[in-house]
XYZ file of C-alpha atoms in Angstrom:
509
model
C 0.000 0.000 0.000
C 2.879 2.311 0.783
C 4.268 1.671 -2.701
C 0.959 2.574 -4.368
C 0.650 5.737 -2.269
C 4.100 6.895 -3.308
C 3.350 6.139 -6.956
C 0.103 8.082 -6.805
C 1.808 11.106 -5.243
C 4.477 10.964 -7.954
C 1.818 11.129 -10.666
C -0.021 14.004 -8.979
C 3.176 16.000 -8.455
C 4.367 15.517 -12.006
C 0.938 16.352 -13.428
C 1.405 19.916 -12.262
C 4.541 20.108 -14.398
C 2.921 18.860 -17.599
C 3.025 21.529 -20.320
C -0.247 22.674 -21.802
C -1.147 21.945 -25.398
C -0.624 25.554 -26.427
C 2.844 25.847 -24.883
C 4.492 24.688 -28.111
C 6.262 27.530 -29.846
C 4.826 28.137 -33.284
C 6.908 27.853 -36.387
C 7.272 30.446 -39.075
C 4.694 28.925 -41.366
C 3.340 25.715 -42.854
C 6.733 24.629 -44.222
C 6.912 22.029 -46.956
C 4.730 19.060 -47.692
C 5.656 15.775 -45.982
C 6.737 13.381 -48.720
C 9.443 11.178 -47.129
C 8.874 9.462 -43.780
C 11.252 7.328 -41.717
C 9.628 4.963 -39.210
C 12.085 3.653 -36.627
C 10.832 0.262 -35.475
C 8.715 -2.348 -37.268
C 6.704 -3.441 -34.258
C 2.934 -3.174 -33.989
C 2.863 0.642 -33.820
C 5.406 1.139 -36.614
C 3.688 -1.237 -39.036
C 0.251 0.206 -38.193
C 1.557 3.694 -38.892
C 2.952 2.585 -42.257
C -0.487 1.236 -43.174
C -2.282 4.335 -41.890
C -0.032 6.699 -43.848
C -0.212 4.693 -47.060
C -3.987 4.137 -46.934
C -4.564 7.890 -46.735
C -1.693 9.124 -48.951
C -0.455 6.650 -51.526
C 2.290 8.951 -52.800
C 4.294 8.977 -49.548
C 7.766 7.456 -49.583
C 7.965 5.384 -46.368
C 11.117 3.709 -45.040
C 10.920 1.426 -41.995
C 14.105 0.638 -40.052
C 14.334 -2.080 -37.415
C 17.253 -3.106 -35.217
C 16.239 -6.783 -35.325
C 17.839 -9.083 -37.885
C 14.435 -10.273 -39.072
C 10.862 -10.887 -37.948
C 10.362 -14.129 -36.025
C 6.645 -14.746 -35.512
C 7.403 -17.219 -32.687
C 8.718 -14.499 -30.404
C 6.454 -12.761 -27.923
C 3.277 -13.619 -26.060
C -0.412 -13.223 -26.730
C -2.099 -9.818 -26.801
C -5.718 -8.730 -26.663
C -7.071 -6.487 -29.404
C -10.178 -4.351 -28.993
C -9.811 -0.585 -29.499
C -6.759 -1.244 -31.656
C -8.772 -3.607 -33.840
C -11.387 -0.894 -34.310
C -8.623 1.516 -35.343
C -7.331 -0.999 -37.891
C -10.828 -1.053 -39.375
C -10.619 2.682 -39.953
C -7.151 2.335 -41.458
C -8.105 -0.498 -43.804
C -11.007 -2.962 -43.307
C -9.118 -5.628 -45.270
C -6.246 -5.507 -42.779
C -8.701 -5.645 -39.899
C -10.237 -8.791 -41.383
C -6.818 -10.374 -41.932
C -5.944 -9.761 -38.271
C -9.268 -11.223 -37.126
C -8.658 -14.303 -39.282
C -5.238 -14.700 -37.669
C -6.632 -14.283 -34.138
C -9.376 -15.883 -32.074
C -12.450 -14.177 -30.555
C -12.378 -13.789 -26.780
C -15.657 -14.896 -25.205
C -15.184 -14.498 -21.441
C -12.704 -13.158 -18.903
C -12.876 -15.045 -15.615
C -11.219 -13.986 -12.373
C -10.681 -16.236 -9.392
C -8.801 -16.137 -6.133
C -7.316 -19.057 -4.251
C -9.778 -20.152 -1.606
C -8.946 -18.993 1.924
C -10.214 -22.267 3.344
C -8.985 -24.884 0.888
C -5.714 -24.900 -1.013
C -7.238 -27.235 -3.589
C -10.008 -24.876 -4.730
C -10.664 -21.352 -5.969
C -13.477 -18.857 -5.506
C -14.925 -16.895 -8.445
C -14.542 -13.119 -8.213
C -16.245 -12.279 -11.487
C -17.038 -13.827 -14.847
C -17.360 -11.244 -17.621
C -19.076 -12.104 -20.888
C -17.285 -9.910 -23.420
C -20.144 -9.989 -25.909
C -22.733 -8.997 -23.306
C -20.407 -6.361 -21.884
C -19.841 -4.688 -25.259
C -23.395 -4.886 -26.539
C -24.786 -3.364 -23.333
C -22.112 -0.657 -23.104
C -22.574 3.019 -23.873
C -23.063 3.910 -27.525
C -19.545 5.363 -27.737
C -18.158 1.909 -26.952
C -20.651 -0.438 -28.596
C -20.779 1.388 -31.934
C -17.001 1.160 -32.304
C -16.476 -2.359 -30.935
C -19.307 -4.067 -32.819
C -18.713 -4.235 -36.570
C -21.147 -6.044 -38.898
C -22.719 -7.633 -35.845
C -19.404 -9.013 -34.584
C -17.758 -7.971 -31.309
C -14.209 -6.710 -31.799
C -12.294 -8.411 -28.967
C -9.662 -10.862 -30.162
C -6.597 -12.651 -28.875
C -3.540 -12.993 -31.110
C 0.129 -13.803 -30.670
C 2.304 -10.710 -30.919
C 4.504 -12.247 -33.614
C 1.504 -13.364 -35.665
C 0.064 -9.833 -35.540
C 3.335 -8.361 -36.787
C 3.443 -11.040 -39.474
C -0.009 -10.038 -40.780
C 0.831 -6.329 -40.699
C 4.097 -6.986 -42.545
C 2.637 -9.255 -45.225
C -0.214 -6.857 -46.018
C 2.091 -3.874 -46.648
C 2.188 -2.670 -50.252
C 5.118 -4.067 -52.194
C 6.534 -1.142 -54.123
C 9.513 1.200 -54.261
C 7.843 3.665 -51.899
C 7.478 1.170 -49.005
C 10.642 -0.465 -47.665
C 11.531 -2.414 -44.493
C 15.195 -2.692 -43.607
C 16.311 -4.940 -40.772
C 19.575 -4.800 -38.849
C 19.394 -0.991 -38.618
C 20.153 0.279 -35.115
C 19.636 4.051 -34.929
C 22.521 5.977 -33.321
C 21.995 9.479 -34.641
C 19.642 11.983 -36.283
C 21.190 14.947 -38.078
C 19.964 17.948 -39.997
C 20.588 18.321 -43.726
C 19.299 21.879 -43.712
C 16.608 22.559 -46.263
C 17.012 19.041 -47.654
C 15.551 17.508 -44.475
C 17.028 15.112 -41.903
C 19.019 11.909 -42.090
C 19.278 8.830 -39.875
C 22.617 7.352 -38.826
C 22.959 3.668 -37.965
C 25.435 1.594 -35.989
C 26.667 -0.174 -39.129
C 28.036 3.160 -40.363
C 25.317 3.732 -42.944
C 23.123 6.814 -43.283
C 19.672 7.184 -44.779
C 17.870 10.376 -45.730
C 16.543 12.861 -46.555
C 13.372 12.697 -44.462
C 10.666 15.238 -43.748
C 9.387 13.285 -40.756
C 11.092 10.747 -38.464
C 8.738 8.733 -36.252
C 10.023 6.818 -33.238
C 8.159 3.519 -32.914
C 11.181 1.838 -31.357
C 9.793 0.732 -28.019
C 10.589 1.300 -24.359
C 14.271 2.063 -24.921
C 13.567 4.420 -27.794
C 16.521 6.113 -29.472
C 14.181 8.699 -31.003
C 12.740 9.521 -27.579
C 16.250 10.148 -26.270
C 16.989 12.374 -29.271
C 13.861 14.415 -28.557
C 14.831 14.626 -24.880
C 18.486 15.666 -25.229
C 19.292 16.179 -28.921
C 21.595 13.150 -29.160
C 21.457 9.351 -28.870
C 23.535 7.202 -26.501
C 25.592 4.510 -28.186
C 24.485 2.067 -25.454
C 20.714 1.593 -25.471
C 20.781 0.458 -21.830
C 21.945 3.956 -20.816
C 19.129 6.110 -22.114
C 18.817 9.426 -20.276
C 15.952 11.592 -19.039
C 12.397 10.393 -19.646
C 13.809 8.055 -22.299
C 15.172 5.862 -19.494
C 12.802 2.989 -18.780
C 11.593 2.552 -15.196
C 11.808 -0.987 -13.845
C 8.587 -1.725 -11.958
C 10.016 -4.516 -9.822
C 7.446 -6.904 -11.325
C 8.471 -10.026 -13.256
C 6.478 -11.983 -15.817
C 7.418 -15.559 -16.608
C 5.405 -17.121 -19.389
C 5.165 -20.328 -21.358
C 3.901 -20.773 -24.928
C 2.511 -24.106 -26.107
C 2.028 -24.420 -29.855
C -1.503 -25.585 -30.550
C -2.936 -28.587 -32.308
C -5.244 -28.312 -35.331
C -8.771 -27.345 -34.292
C -11.917 -29.266 -35.051
C -13.593 -26.964 -37.560
C -17.018 -28.003 -36.265
C -16.494 -26.390 -32.853
C -17.283 -22.751 -32.176
C -14.113 -20.654 -32.279
C -14.532 -18.723 -29.064
C -12.020 -18.708 -26.266
C -11.782 -17.597 -22.642
C -9.099 -15.825 -20.635
C -8.648 -16.755 -16.983
C -6.825 -14.997 -14.164
C -6.129 -16.410 -10.705
C -4.993 -14.333 -7.733
C -2.767 -16.592 -5.642
C -0.207 -16.403 -2.828
C 2.360 -13.785 -3.856
C 1.542 -14.167 -7.552
C -1.033 -13.523 -10.236
C -1.635 -16.274 -12.816
C -3.043 -15.521 -16.265
C -3.810 -18.029 -19.015
C -5.572 -18.214 -22.340
C -5.537 -19.205 -25.985
C -4.365 -16.810 -28.685
C -4.551 -16.994 -32.468
C -1.268 -17.700 -34.218
C -2.054 -16.928 -37.832
C -4.800 -18.028 -40.204
C -2.890 -21.144 -41.307
C -1.582 -22.248 -37.903
C -3.477 -23.527 -34.838
C -3.781 -21.198 -31.822
C -1.243 -21.170 -29.001
C -1.903 -21.726 -25.307
C -0.141 -19.281 -22.993
C 0.392 -19.319 -19.228
C 1.771 -16.294 -17.352
C 3.037 -16.007 -13.788
C 3.354 -12.426 -12.540
C 5.251 -11.850 -9.302
C 7.330 -9.277 -7.443
C 11.103 -9.211 -7.821
C 12.394 -9.996 -4.314
C 15.428 -7.790 -4.835
C 13.440 -4.624 -5.627
C 11.003 -2.290 -3.920
C 8.828 -1.726 -6.938
C 10.086 1.199 -9.053
C 12.045 2.656 -6.123
C 15.254 0.633 -6.455
C 16.806 -2.370 -4.788
C 15.799 -3.543 -1.356
C 18.506 -2.761 1.193
C 17.148 -5.070 3.842
C 17.293 -8.203 1.744
C 20.245 -10.246 0.573
C 18.343 -11.546 -2.407
C 19.799 -10.617 -5.738
C 17.699 -10.208 -8.838
C 18.812 -12.629 -11.519
C 16.560 -11.265 -14.226
C 16.210 -7.502 -13.723
C 18.509 -6.454 -16.561
C 17.658 -9.350 -18.830
C 15.107 -7.730 -21.092
C 14.531 -4.099 -20.164
C 13.159 -3.040 -23.529
C 10.101 -5.326 -23.245
C 10.979 -6.639 -26.691
C 9.992 -10.191 -25.694
C 12.880 -11.516 -27.762
C 14.788 -13.264 -24.970
C 13.895 -16.947 -24.951
C 14.779 -18.959 -21.842
C 16.271 -22.459 -21.493
C 13.344 -24.882 -21.702
C 14.041 -27.399 -18.917
C 15.199 -24.824 -16.391
C 12.271 -22.505 -17.083
C 9.703 -25.299 -17.076
C 10.768 -26.470 -13.634
C 10.962 -22.907 -12.362
C 7.408 -22.095 -13.469
C 6.011 -25.362 -12.088
C 7.732 -24.586 -8.781
C 6.215 -21.084 -8.793
C 2.737 -22.553 -9.333
C 3.275 -24.936 -6.448
C 4.557 -22.169 -4.151
C 1.524 -20.035 -5.035
C -0.747 -23.020 -4.264
C -2.319 -22.953 -7.716
C -3.667 -26.385 -8.572
C -4.980 -25.976 -12.104
C -4.544 -28.884 -14.487
C -4.961 -26.736 -17.603
C -2.250 -24.256 -16.573
C 0.087 -27.032 -15.421
C -0.469 -28.859 -18.720
C 0.368 -25.711 -20.717
C 3.620 -25.222 -18.781
C 4.541 -28.917 -18.939
C 3.956 -29.087 -22.717
C 5.257 -25.606 -23.579
C 7.572 -25.150 -26.552
C 8.986 -21.758 -25.534
C 9.635 -19.871 -22.297
C 10.299 -16.212 -21.567
C 11.031 -14.209 -18.426
C 10.617 -10.448 -18.575
C 10.834 -7.432 -16.348
C 7.908 -5.017 -16.602
C 9.172 -1.565 -17.560
C 7.335 1.677 -18.246
C 7.993 5.329 -18.999
C 7.366 8.252 -16.720
C 4.635 9.885 -18.835
C 5.446 13.397 -17.631
C 7.988 15.385 -19.600
C 8.523 19.083 -20.278
C 9.917 18.205 -23.698
C 6.983 16.138 -24.945
C 6.808 13.841 -27.965
C 8.061 16.141 -30.750
C 11.197 18.023 -31.742
C 12.247 20.153 -34.713
C 15.279 18.640 -36.418
C 15.900 21.422 -38.902
C 14.830 25.068 -38.736
C 11.162 25.871 -37.959
C 8.969 24.684 -40.797
C 11.422 21.867 -41.611
C 11.852 18.237 -40.571
C 10.384 16.977 -37.303
C 10.814 13.924 -35.038
C 7.757 12.549 -33.232
C 6.920 9.519 -31.066
C 4.285 6.811 -31.463
C 3.406 3.699 -29.439
C 5.619 2.372 -26.639
C 8.348 4.882 -27.409
C 5.925 7.613 -26.323
C 4.104 5.895 -23.477
C 5.321 2.397 -22.581
C 2.873 1.042 -20.021
C 2.546 -2.027 -17.787
C 0.510 -4.750 -19.539
C -2.100 -5.284 -16.825
C -5.005 -3.782 -18.772
C -3.931 -5.380 -22.053
C -3.658 -2.024 -23.807
C -0.074 -1.626 -25.064
C -0.746 -2.872 -28.613
C -4.198 -1.245 -28.753
C -2.907 2.190 -27.831
C 0.007 1.912 -30.260
C -2.379 1.206 -33.143
C -4.633 4.093 -32.124
C -1.585 6.380 -31.954
C -0.727 5.363 -35.508
C -4.195 6.199 -36.809
C -4.372 9.564 -35.008
C -0.863 10.607 -36.073
C -1.541 9.697 -39.703
C -4.711 11.808 -39.648
C -2.711 14.855 -38.560
C -0.279 14.300 -41.434
C -3.244 14.111 -43.825
C -4.558 17.442 -42.505
C -1.143 19.047 -42.856
C -0.513 17.821 -46.401
C -4.017 18.692 -47.556
C -3.314 22.421 -47.153
C -1.050 22.275 -50.188
C -4.056 21.396 -52.351
C -6.194 24.213 -50.923
C -5.828 27.624 -49.355
C -5.610 26.554 -45.695
C -2.626 27.403 -43.482
C -1.820 24.650 -40.976
C 1.246 24.467 -38.720
C 2.758 20.980 -38.495
C 4.117 21.451 -34.999
C 0.739 22.627 -33.717
C -0.966 19.619 -35.329
C 1.571 17.253 -33.784
C 1.030 18.875 -30.408
C -2.702 18.309 -30.760
C -1.968 14.636 -31.488
C 0.287 14.415 -28.430
C -2.153 16.132 -26.080
C -5.136 13.975 -27.033
C -3.175 10.725 -26.877
C -1.241 11.673 -23.736
C -4.412 12.049 -21.671
C -5.676 8.601 -22.656
C -2.405 6.713 -22.313
C -1.342 8.367 -19.049
C -4.629 7.367 -17.436
C -4.161 3.766 -18.577
C -0.509 3.721 -17.452
C -1.443 4.862 -13.937
C -4.281 2.345 -13.611
C -2.192 -0.520 -15.018
C 0.713 0.248 -12.662
C -1.531 0.205 -9.586
C -3.246 -2.976 -10.801
C 0.113 -4.693 -11.246
C 1.065 -4.209 -7.612
C -2.416 -5.103 -6.358
C -2.729 -8.256 -8.435
C 0.528 -9.838 -7.248
C -0.718 -9.705 -3.661
C 2.533 -8.534 -2.091
C 5.079 -10.673 -0.306
C 2.946 -11.901 2.577
C -0.506 -13.273 3.233
C -1.971 -10.030 4.563
C -1.635 -8.189 1.241
C -3.055 -11.181 -0.607
C -6.124 -11.213 1.638
C -6.549 -7.453 1.233
C -6.341 -7.851 -2.559
C -8.988 -10.602 -2.584
C -11.427 -8.575 -0.458
C -10.727 -5.433 -2.507
C -11.359 -7.100 -5.880
C -14.402 -8.954 -4.571
C -15.898 -5.656 -3.412
C -15.134 -3.996 -6.750
C -16.803 -6.902 -8.526
C -20.018 -6.416 -6.548
C -20.294 -2.877 -7.920
C -19.303 -3.803 -11.491
C -16.164 -1.666 -11.356
C -13.789 -4.182 -13.069
C -16.087 -4.226 -16.101
C -16.189 -0.422 -16.208
C -12.392 -0.095 -15.975
C -11.896 -2.738 -18.666
C -14.430 -1.113 -20.999
C -13.029 2.375 -20.478
C -9.533 1.216 -21.461
C -10.841 -0.763 -24.455
C -13.004 2.046 -25.876
C -11.238 3.566 -28.917
C -10.227 7.239 -28.602
C -9.642 8.318 -32.170
C -10.568 12.007 -32.169
């Protein structure tokens, strides 16, 4: 509780420092039309932005640069899509359909806690029917999350989603993805625009707009913060430095078996609040031509850390995983046998006796162990920076690079896709002035994008951070009992459903 109180006070204090939307200094005029765009990062946000820009302006020259050697669809866990899926429908209904075909519809979300009186049983906290929840929601929610009579709430593996977004990109000279490109610098070329410098010694340019979609440890975010980029991505400075939450997620992925096509393709997600841990499991689509995957997650506190406030001085325990994967890239696969036994031991220690979860872990094909990191959403600098003189090239952030958030409301991918749609719409407005007599300032438009998206994502980040600490139940039985009573009380008043719906509702204005 002390940790949550400190976190809340931090948010309130920093909120007073947040610059207003109109604090951006205006440029000298509309500048030149945006024709060449560099997207740094080919994750979910970067690929969605490429689609959003191309669907609205087919003459844009778009270059995507990614530090990975290639796309491996087997990397990463399952994600939920709701508001992000609605945004994809606005970008391109064909892409939305392709993603739905690759995923599976989520039917219910069930929450349980380990029984106080029997270690062999659980008590139900709430059982939410997604379809009923959406159809009975306010018009703002239901009209956007029900398309052609179908509820837009799907589960899909992160790699499979990136695979669909990559394969549906236009194949032409004006759309390029280049892997193995680690950004180390952004420099001005004067009136010609800006260029990107990479660790392999190459340079690419000239760009009118550089968009950072490069995740928690964003090089573009650091450039916007301080005007330069550290050669070591683990030493980002300012708000570009990721904050370690002190929460660990171990998860197992079991490749699925072919489905019986006669059964209804609807799937449930289940969460169990246990002793010192929070267990989450479900089935996620893995592409239209592959069977779904089963995933099991164990979320727990890092014994060597006091949440986001540094290492514990009173404990001798040393964190063995804290620096393992700070960019939340989900690319660090663990040794199978070691991880399998470790997860089974964690389930036993948490007194979770669930045959389905144990079977998923026992039969899993891949294991991952990640630290949960997030960004401090409050910054005097913001998400944009002029690279050249006013009216010239600009750098801007999108997705996790702007607002990396804990995953406990399932909104990271959804918000990244919505960012992409909203940012692309501002670029459309800016470029349209060159076909008509309408003066628009790019930096003002980008600030409008930032302000509208900042409010939404900061609210979700704060809620998800508090939920993460609540759901793990602390390090002793008292906090676990408090958590169970707290969530049970919230369930009686329908608050979990309201929080879930509020986060899932698309904000695309």
